[in-house]
CSV table of C-alpha atoms and ligand atoms in Angstrom, one decimal:
chain,number,residue,atom,x,y,z
A,283,UNK,CA,53.3,78.3,-24.4
A,284,UNK,CA,50.8,76.7,-26.8
A,285,UNK,CA,49.5,78.7,-29.7
A,286,UNK,CA,45.9,78.2,-28.5
A,287,UNK,CA,46.7,79.7,-25.0
A,288,UNK,CA,44.7,80.5,-22.8
A,289,UNK,CA,43.6,76.9,-22.5
A,290,UNK,CA,40.0,75.8,-21.6
A,291,UNK,CA,39.1,76.6,-18.0
A,292,UNK,CA,38.8,74.1,-15.3
A,293,UNK,CA,36.2,75.8,-13.2
A,294,UNK,CA,33.2,73.8,-11.9
A,295,UNK,CA,30.1,75.2,-13.3
A,296,UNK,CA,27.7,75.8,-10.4
A,297,UNK,CA,24.1,76.4,-11.3
A,298,UNK,CA,21.6,78.3,-9.2
A,299,UNK,CA,20.3,75.2,-7.4
A,300,UNK,CA,23.8,74.1,-6.3
A,301,UNK,CA,24.7,77.7,-5.2
A,302,UNK,CA,21.5,77.7,-3.1
A,303,UNK,CA,22.3,74.3,-1.7
A,304,UNK,CA,25.8,75.4,-0.6
A,305,UNK,CA,24.3,78.6,0.9
A,306,UNK,CA,22.0,76.4,2.9
A,307,UNK,CA,24.9,74.2,4.1
A,308,UNK,CA,26.9,77.3,5.1
A,309,UNK,CA,23.9,78.6,7.0
A,310,UNK,CA,23.4,75.3,8.8
A,311,UNK,CA,27.0,75.3,9.8
A,312,UNK,CA,26.7,78.8,11.2
A,313,UNK,CA,23.7,77.7,13.3
A,314,UNK,CA,25.7,74.6,14.4
A,315,UNK,CA,28.6,76.9,15.5
A,316,UNK,CA,26.5,79.4,17.4
A,317,UNK,CA,23.0,78.3,18.5
A,318,UNK,CA,23.7,74.6,18.9
A,319,UNK,CA,27.2,75.1,20.3
A,320,UNK,CA,25.9,77.6,22.8
A,321,UNK,CA,23.1,75.3,23.9
A,322,UNK,CA,25.6,72.4,24.4
A,323,UNK,CA,27.8,74.7,26.5
A,324,UNK,CA,24.9,75.8,28.7
A,325,UNK,CA,23.7,72.2,29.2
A,326,UNK,CA,27.2,71.1,30.0
A,327,UNK,CA,27.6,73.9,32.6
A,328,UNK,CA,24.3,72.9,34.2
A,329,UNK,CA,25.6,69.4,34.8
A,330,UNK,CA,29.3,70.2,35.6
A,331,UNK,CA,29.0,73.6,37.1
A,332,UNK,CA,32.4,75.2,36.1
A,333,UNK,CA,35.5,74.1,34.5
A,334,UNK,CA,36.3,71.2,36.8
A,335,UNK,CA,36.9,68.3,34.4
A,336,UNK,CA,39.6,67.3,32.0
A,337,UNK,CA,38.8,67.0,28.3
A,338,UNK,CA,38.7,63.2,28.6
A,339,UNK,CA,36.3,63.4,31.5
A,340,UNK,CA,34.1,66.0,29.7
A,341,UNK,CA,33.4,63.7,26.7
A,342,UNK,CA,31.1,61.2,28.5
A,343,UNK,CA,29.2,64.1,30.0
A,344,UNK,CA,28.7,65.7,26.6
A,345,UNK,CA,27.6,62.4,25.2
A,346,UNK,CA,24.4,62.6,27.3
A,347,UNK,CA,23.5,66.1,26.0
A,348,UNK,CA,21.1,66.3,23.0
A,349,UNK,CA,22.6,69.5,21.8
A,350,UNK,CA,26.0,67.9,21.7
A,351,UNK,CA,24.6,64.9,19.7
A,352,UNK,CA,23.0,67.4,17.3
A,353,UNK,CA,26.3,69.2,17.0
A,354,UNK,CA,28.1,66.0,16.2
A,355,UNK,CA,25.4,64.9,13.7
A,356,UNK,CA,25.6,68.3,11.9
A,357,UNK,CA,29.4,68.3,11.9
A,358,UNK,CA,29.5,64.9,10.3
A,359,UNK,CA,26.7,65.2,7.9
A,360,UNK,CA,26.8,68.8,6.6
A,361,UNK,CA,30.4,68.1,5.4
A,362,UNK,CA,29.2,64.8,3.9
A,363,UNK,CA,26.3,66.6,2.1
A,364,UNK,CA,28.6,69.2,0.8
A,365,UNK,CA,30.6,66.6,-1.1
A,366,UNK,CA,28.1,63.9,-2.1
A,367,UNK,CA,24.5,65.1,-1.9
A,368,UNK,CA,22.9,64.0,-5.1
A,369,UNK,CA,23.1,66.6,-7.9
A,370,UNK,CA,24.3,69.5,-5.8
A,371,UNK,CA,27.2,68.1,-3.8
A,372,UNK,CA,30.6,69.0,-5.2
A,373,UNK,CA,31.5,65.5,-6.2
A,374,UNK,CA,28.1,65.0,-7.9
A,375,UNK,CA,28.4,68.2,-9.8
A,376,UNK,CA,32.0,67.4,-10.9
A,377,UNK,CA,30.9,64.0,-12.0
A,378,UNK,CA,28.3,65.5,-14.4
A,379,UNK,CA,31.1,67.7,-15.9
A,380,UNK,CA,33.9,65.1,-15.8
A,381,UNK,CA,34.8,64.8,-19.6
A,382,UNK,CA,35.4,68.6,-20.0
A,383,UNK,CA,37.3,69.0,-16.7
A,384,UNK,CA,39.5,65.9,-17.2
A,385,UNK,CA,40.4,67.1,-20.7
A,386,UNK,CA,41.5,70.5,-19.4
A,387,UNK,CA,43.5,68.9,-16.6
A,388,UNK,CA,45.2,66.4,-18.9
A,389,UNK,CA,46.2,69.2,-21.3
A,390,UNK,CA,47.6,71.2,-18.3
A,391,UNK,CA,49.5,68.1,-17.1
A,392,UNK,CA,51.1,67.6,-20.5
A,393,UNK,CA,52.2,71.2,-20.7
A,394,UNK,CA,53.5,71.3,-17.1
A,395,UNK,CA,55.5,68.1,-17.5
A,396,UNK,CA,56.9,69.2,-20.9
A,397,UNK,CA,57.9,72.6,-19.6
A,398,UNK,CA,59.5,71.1,-16.5
A,399,UNK,CA,57.2,72.8,-14.0
A,400,UNK,CA,55.4,69.6,-13.0
A,401,UNK,CA,57.2,66.5,-11.8
A,402,UNK,CA,54.9,63.6,-11.1
A,403,UNK,CA,56.1,60.3,-9.6
A,404,UNK,CA,53.8,57.5,-10.7
A,405,UNK,CA,55.8,55.1,-8.5
A,406,UNK,CA,55.2,57.1,-5.3
A,407,UNK,CA,54.7,55.0,-2.2
A,408,UNK,CA,51.7,56.6,-0.3
A,409,UNK,CA,52.1,56.2,3.4
A,410,UNK,CA,49.4,54.0,5.0
A,411,UNK,CA,48.3,56.8,7.3
A,412,UNK,CA,47.5,58.8,4.2
A,413,UNK,CA,46.0,56.1,1.9
A,414,UNK,CA,43.5,54.8,4.4
A,415,UNK,CA,42.0,58.0,5.7
A,416,UNK,CA,39.6,60.2,3.8
A,417,UNK,CA,40.7,63.4,5.6
A,418,UNK,CA,37.9,66.0,6.1
A,419,UNK,CA,35.6,63.4,4.5
A,420,UNK,CA,36.8,64.1,1.0
A,421,UNK,CA,35.5,60.9,-0.7
A,422,UNK,CA,38.5,58.6,-1.5
A,423,UNK,CA,41.0,61.1,-0.2
A,424,UNK,CA,42.4,64.1,-2.2
A,425,UNK,CA,44.6,61.9,-4.3
A,426,UNK,CA,42.7,59.0,-6.0
A,427,UNK,CA,40.6,60.7,-8.7
A,428,UNK,CA,41.8,63.1,-11.4
A,429,UNK,CA,39.3,65.7,-10.3
A,430,UNK,CA,40.4,65.6,-6.6
A,431,UNK,CA,42.4,68.9,-6.8
A,432,UNK,CA,39.4,70.7,-8.3
A,433,UNK,CA,37.0,69.2,-5.8
A,434,UNK,CA,39.3,70.1,-2.9
A,435,UNK,CA,39.5,73.7,-4.1
A,436,UNK,CA,35.7,74.1,-4.4
A,437,UNK,CA,35.3,72.4,-0.9
A,438,UNK,CA,37.7,74.9,0.8
A,439,UNK,CA,35.8,77.8,-0.7
A,440,UNK,CA,32.4,76.6,0.3
A,441,UNK,CA,33.4,76.0,3.9
A,442,UNK,CA,33.9,79.6,4.7
A,443,UNK,CA,31.2,82.4,4.4
A,444,UNK,CA,30.7,83.4,0.8
A,445,UNK,CA,31.8,87.0,1.3
A,446,UNK,CA,35.2,86.0,2.7
A,447,UNK,CA,38.4,85.7,0.7
A,448,UNK,CA,39.4,82.0,0.8
A,449,UNK,CA,43.1,83.1,0.3
A,450,UNK,CA,43.1,85.5,3.3
A,451,UNK,CA,44.8,82.9,5.5
A,452,UNK,CA,47.8,82.8,3.2
A,453,UNK,CA,48.0,86.6,3.0
A,454,UNK,CA,47.8,86.9,6.8
A,455,UNK,CA,50.4,84.1,7.2
A,456,UNK,CA,52.9,85.9,4.9
A,457,UNK,CA,52.1,89.3,6.5
A,458,UNK,CA,53.2,87.7,9.8
A,459,UNK,CA,56.7,86.8,8.6
A,460,UNK,CA,59.5,88.9,10.1
A,461,UNK,CA,59.9,92.2,8.2
A,462,UNK,CA,63.0,93.0,6.2
A,463,UNK,CA,64.0,89.4,5.4
A,464,UNK,CA,64.4,88.1,1.8
A,465,UNK,CA,63.2,84.6,0.9
A,466,UNK,CA,64.8,83.7,-2.4
A,467,UNK,CA,63.8,80.1,-2.6
A,468,UNK,CA,60.5,79.1,-1.0
A,469,UNK,CA,58.7,75.8,-0.5
A,470,UNK,CA,54.9,75.3,0.0
A,471,UNK,CA,55.0,72.1,2.1
A,472,UNK,CA,51.8,70.2,1.3
A,473,UNK,CA,50.7,72.6,-1.3
A,474,UNK,CA,47.3,70.9,-2.0
A,475,UNK,CA,45.2,72.9,-4.5
A,476,UNK,CA,48.1,75.4,-4.8
A,477,UNK,CA,46.4,78.6,-3.7
A,478,UNK,CA,49.0,79.3,-1.0
A,479,UNK,CA,51.9,79.1,-3.3
A,480,UNK,CA,50.1,81.2,-6.0
A,481,UNK,CA,49.3,83.9,-3.4
A,482,UNK,CA,53.0,83.9,-2.3
A,483,UNK,CA,54.3,84.1,-5.9
A,484,UNK,CA,52.0,86.9,-6.9
A,485,UNK,CA,53.2,89.0,-3.9
A,486,UNK,CA,56.9,88.0,-4.3
A,487,UNK,CA,57.7,87.7,-8.0
A,488,UNK,CA,61.4,87.8,-7.2
A,489,UNK,CA,61.3,84.5,-5.3
A,490,UNK,CA,61.6,81.0,-6.8
A,491,UNK,CA,58.4,79.1,-5.8
A,492,UNK,CA,58.3,75.3,-5.2
A,493,UNK,CA,55.5,73.2,-4.0
A,494,UNK,CA,55.2,69.5,-3.0
A,495,UNK,CA,52.4,67.2,-2.2
A,496,UNK,CA,51.6,63.5,-2.3
A,497,UNK,CA,48.6,64.1,-4.5
A,498,UNK,CA,49.1,64.2,-8.2
A,499,UNK,CA,45.6,65.4,-8.9
A,500,UNK,CA,46.2,68.3,-6.6
A,501,UNK,CA,49.5,69.2,-8.2
A,502,UNK,CA,48.0,69.1,-11.7
A,503,UNK,CA,45.2,71.3,-10.6
A,504,UNK,CA,47.6,73.6,-8.8
A,505,UNK,CA,49.7,73.9,-12.0
A,506,UNK,CA,46.6,74.6,-14.1
A,507,UNK,CA,45.6,77.5,-11.8
A,508,UNK,CA,49.2,78.8,-11.7
A,509,UNK,CA,49.2,78.9,-15.5
A,510,UNK,CA,46.0,80.8,-15.6
A,511,UNK,CA,47.5,83.4,-13.2
A,512,UNK,CA,50.7,83.6,-15.3
A,513,UNK,CA,52.9,82.0,-12.6
A,514,UNK,CA,55.6,79.4,-13.1
A,515,UNK,CA,56.1,77.4,-9.8
A,516,UNK,CA,58.0,74.1,-9.8
A,517,UNK,CA,55.6,71.5,-8.4
A,518,UNK,CA,56.6,67.9,-7.5
A,519,UNK,CA,55.0,64.9,-6.1
A,520,UNK,CA,56.9,63.9,-3.0
A,521,UNK,CA,56.4,62.7,0.5
A,522,UNK,CA,57.5,65.2,3.2
A,523,UNK,CA,59.3,62.3,4.8
A,524,UNK,CA,61.7,61.9,1.9
A,525,UNK,CA,62.4,65.1,0.0
A,526,UNK,CA,64.7,65.0,-3.1
A,527,UNK,CA,66.1,68.5,-2.5
A,528,UNK,CA,69.7,69.0,-1.4
A,529,UNK,CA,70.7,70.1,2.1
A,530,UNK,CA,70.5,73.8,2.9
A,531,UNK,CA,68.2,74.6,-0.1
A,532,UNK,CA,65.3,76.8,1.1
A,533,UNK,CA,65.1,80.2,2.7
A,534,UNK,CA,61.5,79.6,3.8
A,535,UNK,CA,59.3,76.5,4.0
A,536,UNK,CA,55.7,77.4,4.7
A,537,UNK,CA,52.6,75.4,5.3
A,538,UNK,CA,48.9,75.7,6.1
A,539,UNK,CA,46.9,72.9,7.9
A,540,UNK,CA,49.5,70.1,7.4
A,541,UNK,CA,50.7,69.0,10.9
A,542,UNK,CA,47.3,67.8,12.1
A,543,UNK,CA,47.1,65.3,9.2
A,544,UNK,CA,50.4,63.6,10.1
A,545,UNK,CA,50.4,61.0,12.9
A,546,UNK,CA,53.0,61.3,15.7
A,547,UNK,CA,55.1,58.3,14.6
A,548,UNK,CA,56.7,59.8,11.5
A,549,UNK,CA,56.5,63.4,12.7
A,550,UNK,CA,60.1,63.6,14.2
A,551,UNK,CA,61.7,62.2,11.0
A,552,UNK,CA,59.6,64.6,8.9
A,553,UNK,CA,60.7,67.6,11.0
A,554,UNK,CA,64.3,66.4,10.6
A,555,UNK,CA,63.8,66.4,6.8
A,556,UNK,CA,62.5,70.0,7.0
A,557,UNK,CA,65.6,71.0,9.0
A,558,UNK,CA,67.9,69.3,6.5
A,559,UNK,CA,66.6,71.2,3.4
A,560,UNK,CA,66.4,74.6,5.1
A,561,UNK,CA,69.3,76.9,4.8
A,562,UNK,CA,70.9,78.0,8.1
A,563,UNK,CA,68.7,80.8,9.4
A,564,UNK,CA,65.9,79.6,7.2
A,565,UNK,CA,62.3,79.5,8.5
A,566,UNK,CA,59.7,76.8,8.9
A,567,UNK,CA,56.6,78.8,9.2
A,568,UNK,CA,53.0,77.7,9.1
A,569,UNK,CA,49.4,77.9,10.3
A,570,UNK,CA,47.4,75.4,12.3
A,571,UNK,CA,44.5,75.4,14.8
A,572,UNK,CA,44.0,74.3,18.4
A,573,UNK,CA,41.4,74.9,21.1
A,574,UNK,CA,42.2,78.3,22.8
A,575,UNK,CA,44.3,77.4,25.8
A,576,UNK,CA,41.9,79.3,28.2
A,577,UNK,CA,38.8,77.7,26.8
A,578,UNK,CA,38.9,74.6,29.0
A,579,UNK,CA,37.7,71.1,28.8
A,580,UNK,CA,34.5,71.8,27.0
A,581,UNK,CA,36.1,73.3,23.9
A,582,UNK,CA,38.9,70.7,23.9
A,583,UNK,CA,36.4,67.8,24.1
A,584,UNK,CA,34.2,69.4,21.4
A,585,UNK,CA,37.2,69.8,19.1
A,586,UNK,CA,38.5,66.3,19.6
A,587,UNK,CA,35.1,64.8,19.0
A,588,UNK,CA,34.2,66.9,15.9
A,589,UNK,CA,37.6,66.2,14.4
A,590,UNK,CA,36.8,62.5,14.7
A,591,UNK,CA,33.4,63.2,13.1
A,592,UNK,CA,35.3,64.8,10.2
A,593,UNK,CA,37.8,61.9,9.7
A,594,UNK,CA,40.6,64.2,11.0
A,595,UNK,CA,41.8,61.2,13.0
A,596,UNK,CA,45.3,62.5,13.9
A,597,UNK,CA,44.1,65.8,15.4
A,598,UNK,CA,43.9,64.5,19.0
A,599,UNK,CA,47.5,63.3,18.8
A,600,UNK,CA,48.6,66.5,17.0
A,601,UNK,CA,47.1,68.5,19.9
A,602,UNK,CA,49.4,66.6,22.4
A,603,UNK,CA,52.6,66.4,20.3
A,604,UNK,CA,55.7,68.1,21.8
A,605,UNK,CA,56.6,70.1,18.7
A,606,UNK,CA,58.8,72.6,20.5
A,607,UNK,CA,60.9,70.0,22.4
A,608,UNK,CA,61.2,67.9,19.2
A,609,UNK,CA,62.3,70.8,17.1
A,610,UNK,CA,65.0,71.8,19.7
A,611,UNK,CA,66.3,68.2,19.8
A,612,UNK,CA,66.6,68.2,16.0
A,613,UNK,CA,68.6,71.4,16.1
A,614,UNK,CA,66.3,74.3,15.3
A,615,UNK,CA,67.8,77.3,17.0
A,616,UNK,CA,64.3,78.8,17.7
A,617,UNK,CA,60.9,77.0,18.0
A,618,UNK,CA,57.7,78.8,18.9
A,619,UNK,CA,54.0,78.0,18.6
A,620,UNK,CA,51.9,81.2,19.2
A,621,UNK,CA,48.5,82.6,18.6
A,622,UNK,CA,48.0,83.7,15.0
A,623,UNK,CA,47.0,87.3,16.0
A,624,UNK,CA,46.0,88.4,12.6
A,625,UNK,CA,43.3,85.8,12.5
A,626,UNK,CA,42.1,86.1,16.1
A,627,UNK,CA,38.4,85.8,16.2
A,628,UNK,CA,36.4,88.1,18.5
A,629,UNK,CA,34.6,86.3,21.4
A,630,UNK,CA,30.8,86.2,20.9
A,631,UNK,CA,29.1,88.8,23.1
A,632,UNK,CA,27.6,87.2,26.2
A,633,UNK,CA,23.9,87.0,26.6
A,634,UNK,CA,22.5,89.1,29.5
A,635,UNK,CA,23.5,87.5,32.8
A,636,UNK,CA,25.4,84.6,31.2
A,637,UNK,CA,29.0,83.7,30.8
A,638,UNK,CA,30.1,83.7,27.1
A,639,UNK,CA,30.5,80.3,25.6
A,640,UNK,CA,34.2,79.6,24.8
A,641,UNK,CA,35.2,79.7,21.1
A,642,UNK,CA,35.8,76.4,19.3
A,643,UNK,CA,39.4,77.1,18.0
A,644,UNK,CA,42.1,79.6,17.5
A,645,UNK,CA,44.6,79.7,14.7
A,646,UNK,CA,48.2,79.3,15.7
A,647,UNK,CA,51.5,80.0,14.0
A,648,UNK,CA,54.4,77.6,14.0
A,649,UNK,CA,57.6,79.6,13.8
A,650,UNK,CA,60.8,77.6,13.7
A,651,UNK,CA,64.3,78.8,12.7
A,652,UNK,CA,67.2,76.6,11.7
B,156,SAM,C1,44.8,69.8,4.8
B,156,SAM,S1,45.7,69.8,3.3
B,156,SAM,C2,46.3,71.4,3.2
B,156,SAM,C3,46.5,71.9,1.8
B,156,SAM,C4,46.9,73.3,1.6
B,156,SAM,N1,48.2,73.6,2.3
B,156,SAM,C5,45.9,74.4,2.1
B,156,SAM,O1,46.3,75.4,2.5
B,156,SAM,O2,44.7,74.1,2.1
B,156,SAM,C6,47.0,68.8,3.5
B,156,SAM,C7,47.8,68.5,2.2
B,156,SAM,O3,49.0,67.8,2.6
B,156,SAM,C8,49.2,66.8,1.7
B,156,SAM,N2,50.0,65.8,2.4
B,156,SAM,C9,49.6,65.0,3.5
B,156,SAM,N3,50.6,64.2,3.9
B,156,SAM,C10,51.6,64.5,3.1
B,156,SAM,C11,52.9,63.9,3.0
B,156,SAM,N4,53.4,63.0,3.8
B,156,SAM,N5,53.8,64.4,2.0
B,156,SAM,C12,53.3,65.3,1.2
B,156,SAM,N6,52.1,65.9,1.2
B,156,SAM,C13,51.3,65.4,2.2
B,156,SAM,C14,47.8,66.3,1.3
B,156,SAM,O4,47.8,65.6,0.1
B,156,SAM,C15,47.0,67.7,1.3
B,156,SAM,O5,47.1,68.2,0.0
């Protein structure tokens, strides 16, 4: 370690005005998810009268409903404001602090590469499906600007209510793993900002932690944060379609919110690559979301449409992809996709005399064994 350790921090300074702005955005999202959603559901029911349509048929009906149009506008624009609203948006705030933040990240990169914890590939070939889509409206994608890892990390924390632990999803994912198994070598598959791998490594200091991602800015940020927490993962810039690990290498490959960002074309080859680098008996285990199966056409159509609004363009195909059949063909001995019980959200209480509106999404666990 450097003699001047701990190094300068890489946290975005948020003043009172920007905190108030993000509190407003969160509040508006909450209204969108409750009052506006509820109204869209009631108006839809008035037109359709029960769950008689398919999701594809429900969309043109929704399109005529003002509450649905309001919902779509809010979904698109609250996220956009969160990033780029002048002065208070995350990108705008980061821009104002760029020299200090870039210097801290560049120093972390130098240390990580020198110590062999960070392997960046300046020649990496970004797949077109990744390069051309600004997923979740992150301006320019999460890979094109040195501050993208930091911006991504602030964005994920401002999406959920302020009192909630943004790392809870990782804790609950790991708590859902089968008891009594040891995972000596572990890979965070699409590690992004790195919080998942750091949460794993703090709880399992005995295990060797690896993380991959296409985004160099994310990996550099993830290394910086790992350093601050006294952790030593091995992070490398790789495409999940072409991993440079040997066969039978990992006991556990985990992921959070990865599959819905990969289009169906390359998915079978990517799953084959997962299978190759897992040890026999190793687990591929991750969290995703879907409309609750019982929620019907309304929720399905609302999700598909709002995912389009948020530039999550592969979600509709992800929702239809036959993961279990594909996993079995590849040779996984077990493949299940099940409700992520630990993150199950309670249904909103019905208003007097009314059916409760269905919830937007449920979290699911992908649980595959080689
Ligand atoms: C929605 S983010 C999830 C990040 C993180 N797992 C989390 O819990 O928030 C998806 C991540 O996968 C990465 N990614 C997408 N396609 C990839 C690919 N083909 N190979 C490697 N990483 C990829 C993105 O750069 C991004 O960091």
